[in-house]
Coordinates of C-alpha atoms and ligand atoms in Angstrom, one line a residue:
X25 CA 55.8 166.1 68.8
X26 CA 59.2 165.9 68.1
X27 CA 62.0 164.5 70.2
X28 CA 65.4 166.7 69.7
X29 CA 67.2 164.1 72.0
X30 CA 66.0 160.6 69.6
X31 CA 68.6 159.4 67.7
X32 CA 67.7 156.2 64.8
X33 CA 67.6 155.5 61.4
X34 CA 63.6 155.9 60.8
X35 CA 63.4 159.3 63.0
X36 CA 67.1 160.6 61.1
X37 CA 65.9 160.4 57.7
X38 CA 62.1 162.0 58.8
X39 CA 64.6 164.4 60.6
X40 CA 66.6 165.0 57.4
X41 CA 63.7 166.1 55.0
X42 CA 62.3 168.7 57.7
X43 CA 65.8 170.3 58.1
X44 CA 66.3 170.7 54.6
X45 CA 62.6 172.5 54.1
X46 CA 63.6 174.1 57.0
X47 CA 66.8 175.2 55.8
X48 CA 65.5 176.4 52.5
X49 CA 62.8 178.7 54.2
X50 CA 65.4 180.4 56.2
X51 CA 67.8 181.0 53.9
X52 CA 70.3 178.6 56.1
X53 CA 73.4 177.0 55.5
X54 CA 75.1 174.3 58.4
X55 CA 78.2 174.5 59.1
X56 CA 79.6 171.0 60.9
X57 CA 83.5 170.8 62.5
X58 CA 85.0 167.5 61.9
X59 CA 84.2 166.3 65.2
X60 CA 80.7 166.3 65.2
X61 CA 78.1 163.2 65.1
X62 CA 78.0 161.1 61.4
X63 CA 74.7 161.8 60.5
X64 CA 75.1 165.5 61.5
X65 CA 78.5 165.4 59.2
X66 CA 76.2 163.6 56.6
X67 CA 73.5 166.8 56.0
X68 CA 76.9 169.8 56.4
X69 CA 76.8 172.3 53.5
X70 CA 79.9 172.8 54.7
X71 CA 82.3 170.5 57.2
X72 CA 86.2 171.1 58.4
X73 CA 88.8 172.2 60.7
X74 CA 88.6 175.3 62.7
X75 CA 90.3 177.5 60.4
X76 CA 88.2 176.0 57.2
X77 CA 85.4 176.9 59.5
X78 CA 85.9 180.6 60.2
X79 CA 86.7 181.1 56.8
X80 CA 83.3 179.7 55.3
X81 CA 81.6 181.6 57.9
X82 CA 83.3 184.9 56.0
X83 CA 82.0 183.6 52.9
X84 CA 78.8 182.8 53.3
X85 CA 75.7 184.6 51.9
X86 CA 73.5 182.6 53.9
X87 CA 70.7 184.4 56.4
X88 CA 71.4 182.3 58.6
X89 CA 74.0 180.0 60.0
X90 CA 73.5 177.1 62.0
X91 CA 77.0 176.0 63.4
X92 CA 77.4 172.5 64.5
X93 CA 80.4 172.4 66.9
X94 CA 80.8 174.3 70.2
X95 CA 80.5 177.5 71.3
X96 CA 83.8 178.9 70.5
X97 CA 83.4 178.0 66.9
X98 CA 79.9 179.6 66.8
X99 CA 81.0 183.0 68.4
X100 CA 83.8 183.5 65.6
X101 CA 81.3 183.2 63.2
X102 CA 79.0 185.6 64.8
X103 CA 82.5 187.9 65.5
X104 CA 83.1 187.5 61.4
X105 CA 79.6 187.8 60.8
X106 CA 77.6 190.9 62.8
X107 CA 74.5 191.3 60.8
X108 CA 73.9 187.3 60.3
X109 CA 71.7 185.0 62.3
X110 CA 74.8 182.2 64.2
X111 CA 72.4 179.7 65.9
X112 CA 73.9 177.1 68.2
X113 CA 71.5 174.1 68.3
X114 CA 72.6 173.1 71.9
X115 CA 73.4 176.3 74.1
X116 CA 75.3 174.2 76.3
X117 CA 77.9 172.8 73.9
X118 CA 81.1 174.4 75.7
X119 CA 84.6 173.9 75.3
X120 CA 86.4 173.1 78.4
X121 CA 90.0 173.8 77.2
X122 CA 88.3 177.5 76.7
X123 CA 87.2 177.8 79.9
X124 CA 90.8 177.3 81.2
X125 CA 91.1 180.5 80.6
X126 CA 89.5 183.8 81.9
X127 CA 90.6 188.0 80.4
X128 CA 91.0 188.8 84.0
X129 CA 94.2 185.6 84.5
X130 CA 95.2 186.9 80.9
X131 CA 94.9 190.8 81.6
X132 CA 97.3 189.6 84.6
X133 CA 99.6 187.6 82.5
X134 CA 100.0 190.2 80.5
X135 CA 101.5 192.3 83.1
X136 CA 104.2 189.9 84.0
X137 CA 105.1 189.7 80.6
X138 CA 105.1 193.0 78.8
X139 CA 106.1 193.7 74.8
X140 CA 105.2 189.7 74.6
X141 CA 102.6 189.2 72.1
X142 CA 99.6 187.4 72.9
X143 CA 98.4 184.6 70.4
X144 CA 95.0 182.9 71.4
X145 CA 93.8 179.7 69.9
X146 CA 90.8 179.8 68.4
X147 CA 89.4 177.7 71.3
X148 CA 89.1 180.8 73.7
X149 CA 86.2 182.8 74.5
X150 CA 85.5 186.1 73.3
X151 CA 86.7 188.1 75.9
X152 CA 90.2 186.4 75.7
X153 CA 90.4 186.9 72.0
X154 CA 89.7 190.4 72.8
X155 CA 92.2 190.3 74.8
X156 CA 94.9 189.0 72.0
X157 CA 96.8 190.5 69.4
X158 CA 96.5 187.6 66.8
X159 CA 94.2 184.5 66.6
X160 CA 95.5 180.9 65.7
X161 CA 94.2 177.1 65.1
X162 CA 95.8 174.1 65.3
X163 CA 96.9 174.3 61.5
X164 CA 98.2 177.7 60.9
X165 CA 99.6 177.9 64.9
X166 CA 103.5 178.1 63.6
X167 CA 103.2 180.3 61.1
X168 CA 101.0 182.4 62.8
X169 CA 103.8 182.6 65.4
X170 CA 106.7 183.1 62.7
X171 CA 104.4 186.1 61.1
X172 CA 105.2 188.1 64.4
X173 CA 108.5 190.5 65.2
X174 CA 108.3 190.1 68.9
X175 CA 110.3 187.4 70.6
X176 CA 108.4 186.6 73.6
X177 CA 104.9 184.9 73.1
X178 CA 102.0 184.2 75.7
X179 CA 100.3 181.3 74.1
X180 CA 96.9 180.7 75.6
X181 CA 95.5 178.4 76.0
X182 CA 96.5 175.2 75.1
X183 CA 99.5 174.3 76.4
X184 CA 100.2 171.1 74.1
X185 CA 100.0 173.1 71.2
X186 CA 102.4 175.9 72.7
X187 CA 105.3 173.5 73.5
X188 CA 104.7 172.0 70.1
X189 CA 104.4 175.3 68.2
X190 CA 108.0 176.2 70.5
X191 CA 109.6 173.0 68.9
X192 CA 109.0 174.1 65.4
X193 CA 110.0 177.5 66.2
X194 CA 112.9 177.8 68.6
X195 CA 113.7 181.3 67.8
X196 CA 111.0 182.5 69.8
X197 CA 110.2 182.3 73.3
X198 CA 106.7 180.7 74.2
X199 CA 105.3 181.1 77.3
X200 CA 102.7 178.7 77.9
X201 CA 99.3 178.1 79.6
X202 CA 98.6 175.4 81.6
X203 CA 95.2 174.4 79.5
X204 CA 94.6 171.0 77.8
X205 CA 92.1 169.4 75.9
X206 CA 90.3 166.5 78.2
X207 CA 89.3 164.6 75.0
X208 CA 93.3 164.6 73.3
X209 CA 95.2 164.4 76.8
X210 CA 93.2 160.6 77.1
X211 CA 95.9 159.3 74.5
X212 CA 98.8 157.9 76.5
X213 CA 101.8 157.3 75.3
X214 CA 101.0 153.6 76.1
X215 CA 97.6 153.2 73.8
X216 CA 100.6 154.3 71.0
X217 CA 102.9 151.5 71.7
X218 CA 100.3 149.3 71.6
X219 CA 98.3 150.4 68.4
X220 CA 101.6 150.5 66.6
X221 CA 102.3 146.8 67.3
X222 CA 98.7 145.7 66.7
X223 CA 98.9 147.9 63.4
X224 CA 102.8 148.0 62.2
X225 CA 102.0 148.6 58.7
X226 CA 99.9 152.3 60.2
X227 CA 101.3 155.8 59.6
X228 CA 100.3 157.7 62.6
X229 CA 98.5 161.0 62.4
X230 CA 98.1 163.0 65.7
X231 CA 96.5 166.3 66.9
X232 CA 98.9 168.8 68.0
X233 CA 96.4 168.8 71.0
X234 CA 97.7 165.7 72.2
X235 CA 100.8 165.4 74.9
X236 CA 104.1 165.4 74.1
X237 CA 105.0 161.7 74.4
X238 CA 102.3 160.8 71.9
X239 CA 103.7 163.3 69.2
X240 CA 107.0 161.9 69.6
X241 CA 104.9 158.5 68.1
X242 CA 103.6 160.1 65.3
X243 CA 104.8 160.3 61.9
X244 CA 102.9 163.6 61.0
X245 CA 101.3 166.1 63.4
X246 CA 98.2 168.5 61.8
X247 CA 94.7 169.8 62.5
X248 CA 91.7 167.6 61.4
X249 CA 92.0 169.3 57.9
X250 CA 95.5 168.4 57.5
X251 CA 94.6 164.9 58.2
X252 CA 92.3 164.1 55.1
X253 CA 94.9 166.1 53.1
X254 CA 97.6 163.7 54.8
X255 CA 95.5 160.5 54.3
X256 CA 95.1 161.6 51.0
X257 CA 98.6 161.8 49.7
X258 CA 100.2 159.2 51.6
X259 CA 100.7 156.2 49.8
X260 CA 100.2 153.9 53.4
X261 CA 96.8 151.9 53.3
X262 CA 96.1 151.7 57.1
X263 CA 96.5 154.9 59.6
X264 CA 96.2 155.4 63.4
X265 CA 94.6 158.5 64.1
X266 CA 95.3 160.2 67.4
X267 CA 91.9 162.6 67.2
X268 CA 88.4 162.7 68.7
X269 CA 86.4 160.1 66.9
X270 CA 84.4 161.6 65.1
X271 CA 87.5 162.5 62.4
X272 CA 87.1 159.1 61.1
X273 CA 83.8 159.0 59.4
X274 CA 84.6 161.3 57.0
X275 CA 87.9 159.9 56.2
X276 CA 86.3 156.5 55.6
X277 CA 83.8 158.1 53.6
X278 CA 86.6 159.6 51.1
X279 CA 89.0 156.9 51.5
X280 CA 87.2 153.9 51.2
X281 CA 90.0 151.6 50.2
X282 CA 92.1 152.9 53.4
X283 CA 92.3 151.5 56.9
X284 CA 91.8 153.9 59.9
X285 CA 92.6 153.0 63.8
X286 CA 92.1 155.6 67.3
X287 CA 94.9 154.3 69.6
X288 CA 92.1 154.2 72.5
X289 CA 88.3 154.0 72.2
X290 CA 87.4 156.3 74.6
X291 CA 88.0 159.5 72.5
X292 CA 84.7 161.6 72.4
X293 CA 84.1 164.8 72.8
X294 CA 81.0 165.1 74.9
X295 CA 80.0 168.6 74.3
X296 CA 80.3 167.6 70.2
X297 CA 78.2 164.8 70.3
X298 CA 75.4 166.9 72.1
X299 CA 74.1 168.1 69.1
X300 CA 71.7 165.9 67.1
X301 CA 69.5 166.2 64.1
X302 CA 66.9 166.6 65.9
X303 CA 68.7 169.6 67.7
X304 CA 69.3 171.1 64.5
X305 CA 65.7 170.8 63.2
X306 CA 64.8 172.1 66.5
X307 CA 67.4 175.2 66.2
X308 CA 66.3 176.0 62.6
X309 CA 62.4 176.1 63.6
X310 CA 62.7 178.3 66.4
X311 CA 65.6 180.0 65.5
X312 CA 67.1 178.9 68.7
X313 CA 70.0 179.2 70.8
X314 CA 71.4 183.1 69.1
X315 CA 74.6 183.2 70.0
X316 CA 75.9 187.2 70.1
X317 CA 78.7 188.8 70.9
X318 CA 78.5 192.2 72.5
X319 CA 80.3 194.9 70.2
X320 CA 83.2 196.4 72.3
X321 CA 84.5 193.1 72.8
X322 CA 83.6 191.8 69.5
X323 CA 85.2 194.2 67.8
X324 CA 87.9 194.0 69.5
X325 CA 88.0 190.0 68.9
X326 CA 87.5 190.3 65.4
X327 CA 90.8 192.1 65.1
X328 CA 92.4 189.1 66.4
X329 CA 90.4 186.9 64.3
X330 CA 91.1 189.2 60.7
X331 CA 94.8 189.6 61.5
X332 CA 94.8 185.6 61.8
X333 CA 93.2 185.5 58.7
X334 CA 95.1 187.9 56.9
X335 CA 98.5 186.2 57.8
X336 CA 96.9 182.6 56.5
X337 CA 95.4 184.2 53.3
X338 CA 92.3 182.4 51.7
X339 CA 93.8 179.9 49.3
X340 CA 95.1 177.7 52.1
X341 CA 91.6 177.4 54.0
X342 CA 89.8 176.4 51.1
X343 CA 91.9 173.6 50.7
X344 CA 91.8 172.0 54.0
X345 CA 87.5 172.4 53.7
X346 CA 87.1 168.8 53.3
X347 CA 83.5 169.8 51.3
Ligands
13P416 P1 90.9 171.6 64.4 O1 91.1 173.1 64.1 O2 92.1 170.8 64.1 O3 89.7 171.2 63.7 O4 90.8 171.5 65.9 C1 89.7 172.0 66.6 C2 89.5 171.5 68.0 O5 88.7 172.0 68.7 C3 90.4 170.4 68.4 O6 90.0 170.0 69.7

């Protein structure tokens, strides 16, 4: 019987022929974010950022998609996607910036602030992106911001991409959320110092997730996607990467000659890392865990999400899909 939980070279590669007869028989395509395990990157049809994501999911003539990240990232693609299977292989892959966030503390925000528009990042439930007027990830944030006439912005939820989205934008008025990411906020401004001595000859490249004192460091702040875009461009030969870890198997894999440093090991996503190959072999033969959005909110949500990915136009997400 199989073992969704095992994890080694001899089991992986067993595990990789089934999930592609698997994938074949159900019409299937996976669908990994950047973040997720190597040998779960390694079998992707498709791999990126957030925004690379959702726009592959709109693209897709696959029966089935089997999304590889959390649940956020699955429930766009079921909100772009209505009549298409979106299968999470581990139901309890969660976000827990997104649940720093509930409609009923938005609904109330809301109140405080009215004519402010409401810009959710993509790492929100449903319900809160029902909630917004416009959709955003980490690499389209400021110009989803600039798109919009009103002045006054609730940005929910992440409060470290808010203040820096405000610093690139000072004609607006953001008003925060007081949501972080657990993984990004474990960079201090200290592990920087430090990698930048050990490494002097490193560009640094930084989430906008991350706090502000650790942007300061960097010499270029972008989403995942960005960063292989970065990497690839930059002339440096050694880089300190201020991301969850997972970021730097694919940009070893396409940069072989190029060096790449975290400024502390400790940066793993938990909820990521929960899904296996064994998961997704598990997912795709049971067609196991649907994840569905209930159509008054989800049509609702989709608005948010379209809008979003009207303003960013399809040219640009192409490009950051690393595949
Ligand atoms: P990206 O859009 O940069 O891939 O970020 C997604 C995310 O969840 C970061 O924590």
């Amino acid at each position: 019987m199989m073992n969704p939980e095992k994890s080694d070279l001899k089991y992986n590669e067993m595990l990789k022929k089934k999930i592609a007869k698997l994938k074949q028989k159900r019409n299937a395509v996976i669908i990994t974010h950047n973040y997720q395990r190597d040998e779960v990157q390694e079998i992707a049809d498709i791999s990126g950022d957030s925004l690379a994501l959702s726009q592959a999911a709109v693209r897709t003539d696959a029966d089935v998609i089997v999304f590889c990240g959390v649940r956020f990232m699955a429930e766009s693609a079921s909100i772009l996607n209505p009549d298409k299977m979106v299968l999470l292989p581990v139901i309890e892959a969660g976000c827990p910036l997104a649940d720093m966030i509930t409609p009923e503390k938005l609904r109330a925000k809301k109140k405080e602030h009215p004519g402010a528009a409401v810009v959710c990042y993509v790492n929100s439930s449903a319900e809160v992106k029902a909630e917004s007027d416009i959709a955003c990830t980490s690499s389209n944030a400021v110009e989803i911001v600039k798109s919009l006439t009103e002045k006054d912005i609730i940005f929910v939820p992440d409060k470290n991409l808010g203040r820096y989205v405000q610093s690139q934008v000072p004609e607006k008025n953001i008003i925060l959320w007081e949501g972080f990411c657990p993984t990004h906020i474990r960079v201090q401004e200290e592990d920087m110092v430090k990698a930048k001595k050990v490494h002097p000859d490193a560009e640094v490249i930084a989430h906008p997730e991350c706090s502000p004192d650790v942007l300061a460091l960097a010499d270029h702040i972008c989403s995942t996607g960005g960063m292989f875009t970065y990497v690839k461009a930059s002339e440096a030969k050694e880089f300190i990467i201020s991301t969850e870890s997972g970021m730097l198997y694919k940009l070893q894999k396409e940069n072989p000659d190029k060096k790449f440093y975290l400024p502390t090991q400790n940066l793993v996503c938990a909820n990521m890392k929960l899904i296996t190959l064994g998961w997704i072999a598990h997912s795709l033969e049971n067609l196991v865990y649907e994840v569905k959005v209930a159509d008054d909110v989800r049509e609702k949500a989709k608005r948010a999400l379209d809008r979003m990915l009207a303003v960013t136009g399809e040219k640009k997400g192409a490009a950051i899909a690393g595949y």
